[in-house]
């Protein structure tokens, strides 16, 4: 019994030390504009998919140029759960907005409940209308692309770039604008596999559009993209998401990641 208790205490102590170490390292590590594995040389020709991996010749910060501010936008319902997430996210956004190397501009919660709530004074908010009753088929996330379409059409957005974020994102350090030369920056998700589900995706991305590898394994968040580009993309994103939800095969195949 004594040995068992000692081992348990030792395990807990080691776990706490490891967690503390990782938190300290994460908090103090600089947010680089490239990705792991990039060679240090900037002379390598542009030869990689710019969304899966940052082009090497675009990865160096442009210290001689002015800041390229991006507007952070997050969609949310009026649920208690979503509201608390947004409040926590906006709190940390304000903490790091003016930090070193930050290119964070304004912030908007796109509330797709169709009506204001009591947190309008606390979080900058745009009220979007939800989809018509029944159109989301119980999948509330379908309101996200429709909400973005409304916001992009109606809001006065000062910045030239948009960071599409989500309520459960917690900002832990200042964020630079990772996009370059008209190319957006996005995060690849291992569970989004276009090649694996090519037969299903071809209903929405015909062969004449190109190889299925043109469909990058990313979601709509986190993504930093030019405002004008997003204005063009958003309606297609909305329409394809709705069409996929109506298709039984696509709905079953992609489930909760369908609108990503």
XYZ file of C-alpha atoms in Angstrom:
260
model
C 0.000 0.000 0.000
C 2.819 2.381 0.885
C 4.592 1.788 -2.430
C 1.338 2.311 -4.290
C 0.710 5.668 -2.611
C 4.268 6.798 -3.274
C 3.994 5.905 -6.970
C 0.660 7.743 -7.247
C 2.103 10.907 -5.659
C 5.180 10.701 -7.901
C 2.992 10.345 -11.002
C 0.850 13.355 -10.045
C 3.954 15.470 -9.312
C 5.531 14.585 -12.640
C 2.301 15.313 -14.535
C 1.891 18.734 -12.916
C 5.528 19.604 -13.658
C 5.140 18.557 -17.299
C 1.955 20.561 -17.771
C 3.512 23.636 -16.150
C 6.582 23.338 -18.376
C 4.482 23.138 -21.542
C 2.372 26.138 -20.540
C 5.470 28.254 -19.900
C 7.096 27.212 -23.189
C 3.898 27.855 -25.159
C 3.309 31.262 -23.610
C 6.824 32.516 -24.309
C 7.473 31.012 -27.747
C 7.227 33.544 -30.587
C 4.457 33.014 -33.126
C 6.493 32.561 -36.292
C 5.140 33.316 -39.736
C 6.271 30.018 -41.185
C 5.644 26.408 -40.274
C 7.913 23.744 -38.758
C 10.452 22.419 -41.215
C 10.923 25.540 -43.303
C 14.555 26.049 -44.330
C 16.071 29.288 -43.141
C 16.877 30.442 -46.662
C 14.319 32.691 -48.327
C 15.733 32.103 -51.797
C 13.911 28.795 -52.382
C 11.482 29.193 -55.300
C 7.725 29.196 -54.651
C 6.907 25.517 -55.115
C 4.427 24.399 -52.458
C 0.708 24.628 -51.968
C 0.337 27.981 -50.182
C -2.468 26.798 -47.927
C -1.029 23.478 -46.776
C 2.357 25.064 -46.161
C 3.466 28.682 -46.096
C 5.514 29.482 -49.234
C 9.114 29.741 -48.094
C 9.812 32.902 -50.037
C 6.781 34.565 -48.413
C 7.468 33.480 -44.838
C 9.690 36.329 -43.664
C 8.026 39.264 -41.864
C 7.839 42.485 -43.897
C 9.416 44.744 -41.303
C 9.810 47.626 -43.729
C 6.109 47.808 -44.508
C 3.212 49.053 -42.433
C 0.961 46.721 -40.540
C -1.636 44.773 -42.492
C -4.437 44.670 -39.960
C -7.031 41.917 -40.019
C -10.516 41.944 -38.517
C -11.373 38.999 -36.254
C -14.889 37.674 -36.860
C -16.587 34.907 -34.933
C -20.104 33.573 -35.451
C -22.249 32.613 -32.488
C -25.736 31.688 -31.403
C -27.426 33.250 -28.365
C -27.021 30.116 -26.245
C -25.488 30.497 -22.777
C -22.669 28.146 -23.807
C -21.753 30.121 -26.939
C -22.094 33.450 -25.146
C -19.627 32.512 -22.416
C -17.169 31.259 -25.016
C -17.373 34.587 -26.850
C -16.892 36.580 -23.653
C -13.768 34.585 -22.764
C -12.403 34.852 -26.301
C -12.962 38.605 -26.521
C -11.326 39.109 -23.114
C -8.099 37.475 -24.352
C -8.361 39.215 -27.722
C -8.197 42.569 -25.934
C -5.242 41.388 -23.837
C -3.050 40.697 -26.878
C -4.433 43.042 -29.529
C -1.729 45.673 -29.039
C 1.116 43.295 -28.233
C 4.439 42.929 -30.096
C 4.082 41.934 -33.768
C 0.307 42.006 -33.506
C -1.651 42.856 -36.638
C -4.983 42.329 -34.915
C -7.508 44.996 -35.829
C -11.184 45.062 -34.930
C -13.385 42.303 -33.547
C -16.955 41.306 -34.347
C -19.230 38.676 -32.905
C -21.661 37.783 -35.698
C -24.756 36.827 -33.724
C -27.032 34.743 -35.937
C -30.020 34.644 -33.592
C -31.709 37.475 -35.470
C -32.035 39.683 -32.404
C -29.760 41.642 -30.047
C -28.840 40.247 -26.630
C -27.707 41.843 -23.376
C -23.997 41.515 -24.256
C -24.067 43.925 -27.191
C -22.400 46.584 -25.000
C -19.616 44.183 -23.954
C -18.715 42.536 -27.272
C -18.786 44.354 -30.649
C -21.671 42.562 -32.340
C -23.383 42.356 -35.703
C -26.853 40.793 -35.621
C -27.489 38.473 -38.565
C -30.709 36.733 -39.457
C -30.800 32.939 -39.121
C -31.685 30.659 -42.011
C -35.410 30.168 -42.630
C -36.980 27.695 -40.216
C -36.100 24.108 -41.026
C -33.421 24.892 -43.614
C -30.564 23.948 -41.290
C -32.192 20.540 -40.610
C -31.097 20.737 -36.987
C -27.488 21.493 -37.940
C -27.188 25.004 -36.506
C -23.673 25.477 -37.891
C -25.198 26.008 -41.353
C -26.094 29.479 -40.112
C -22.377 30.324 -40.077
C -21.789 30.848 -43.817
C -25.137 32.635 -44.199
C -24.235 34.935 -41.282
C -20.876 35.733 -42.882
C -22.572 36.599 -46.178
C -24.812 39.114 -44.398
C -21.979 40.642 -42.394
C -19.729 41.046 -45.435
C -22.539 42.686 -47.398
C -23.834 45.027 -44.710
C -21.050 45.872 -42.252
C -18.448 48.625 -42.608
C -15.246 46.606 -42.188
C -12.180 48.858 -42.043
C -9.482 46.206 -42.367
C -8.470 44.568 -45.659
C -8.152 41.104 -44.128
C -10.424 38.832 -42.101
C -9.541 36.221 -39.493
C -12.403 33.746 -39.396
C -12.397 32.423 -35.849
C -14.707 30.452 -33.560
C -15.976 31.030 -30.010
C -13.850 28.243 -28.517
C -10.583 29.771 -29.721
C -8.459 31.228 -26.938
C -5.770 33.693 -28.022
C -2.546 33.177 -26.075
C -0.216 35.618 -27.842
C -0.346 38.483 -30.373
C -1.222 37.273 -33.879
C 0.521 38.591 -37.018
C -1.122 38.554 -40.435
C 0.073 35.225 -41.822
C -1.387 35.715 -45.297
C 0.899 36.883 -48.102
C 0.513 38.350 -51.587
C -3.155 37.503 -51.975
C -2.704 34.006 -50.530
C -4.752 33.128 -47.473
C -3.401 31.329 -44.411
C -5.251 28.347 -42.979
C -4.792 25.357 -40.695
C -4.782 21.815 -42.197
C -6.984 19.300 -40.366
C -5.967 15.640 -40.418
C -9.586 14.478 -40.369
C -10.574 16.325 -43.553
C -9.587 13.961 -46.371
C -10.866 15.063 -49.794
C -9.113 12.209 -51.648
C -10.743 9.573 -49.444
C -14.217 10.871 -50.269
C -13.629 11.911 -53.869
C -16.719 10.177 -55.252
C -18.936 12.176 -52.899
C -17.155 15.481 -53.412
C -17.322 15.204 -57.193
C -21.035 16.001 -56.942
C -20.026 19.497 -55.846
C -16.581 19.748 -57.446
C -16.804 18.260 -60.978
C -13.742 16.773 -62.643
C -13.525 19.642 -65.128
C -12.712 21.920 -62.173
C -9.446 20.058 -61.605
C -7.915 17.289 -59.471
C -9.435 16.579 -56.091
C -6.114 17.577 -54.508
C -7.133 21.167 -55.292
C -9.546 20.827 -52.391
C -7.341 21.603 -49.414
C -7.826 19.764 -46.099
C -8.751 22.924 -44.213
C -11.790 24.293 -42.462
C -13.215 27.783 -42.644
C -11.517 28.530 -39.350
C -8.905 29.492 -38.417
C -8.391 31.272 -41.716
C -6.872 34.659 -42.537
C -7.995 35.820 -45.959
C -8.380 39.038 -47.915
C -11.718 40.767 -47.358
C -12.519 41.089 -51.055
C -11.669 37.439 -51.649
C -13.953 36.354 -48.820
C -16.793 38.438 -50.251
C -16.517 36.374 -53.432
C -16.101 33.037 -51.655
C -18.795 33.334 -48.967
C -21.910 32.899 -51.171
C -20.439 29.741 -52.752
C -19.463 28.449 -49.309
C -23.050 28.962 -48.153
C -24.684 27.377 -51.214
C -22.384 24.345 -51.297
C -22.885 23.766 -47.552
C -26.666 23.808 -47.970
C -26.487 21.505 -50.990
C -24.261 19.029 -49.141
C -26.641 18.974 -46.177
C -29.525 18.135 -48.526
C -27.548 15.270 -50.076
C -27.943 12.147 -47.881
C -24.595 10.672 -48.913
C -22.645 13.885 -48.282
C -24.495 14.510 -45.023
C -23.663 11.025 -43.732
C -20.065 11.134 -44.963
C -19.049 14.500 -43.531
C -21.360 14.841 -40.534
C -20.343 17.626 -38.175
C -17.504 18.866 -40.440
C -19.794 19.341 -43.445
C -19.724 23.151 -43.601
C -15.947 23.219 -43.045
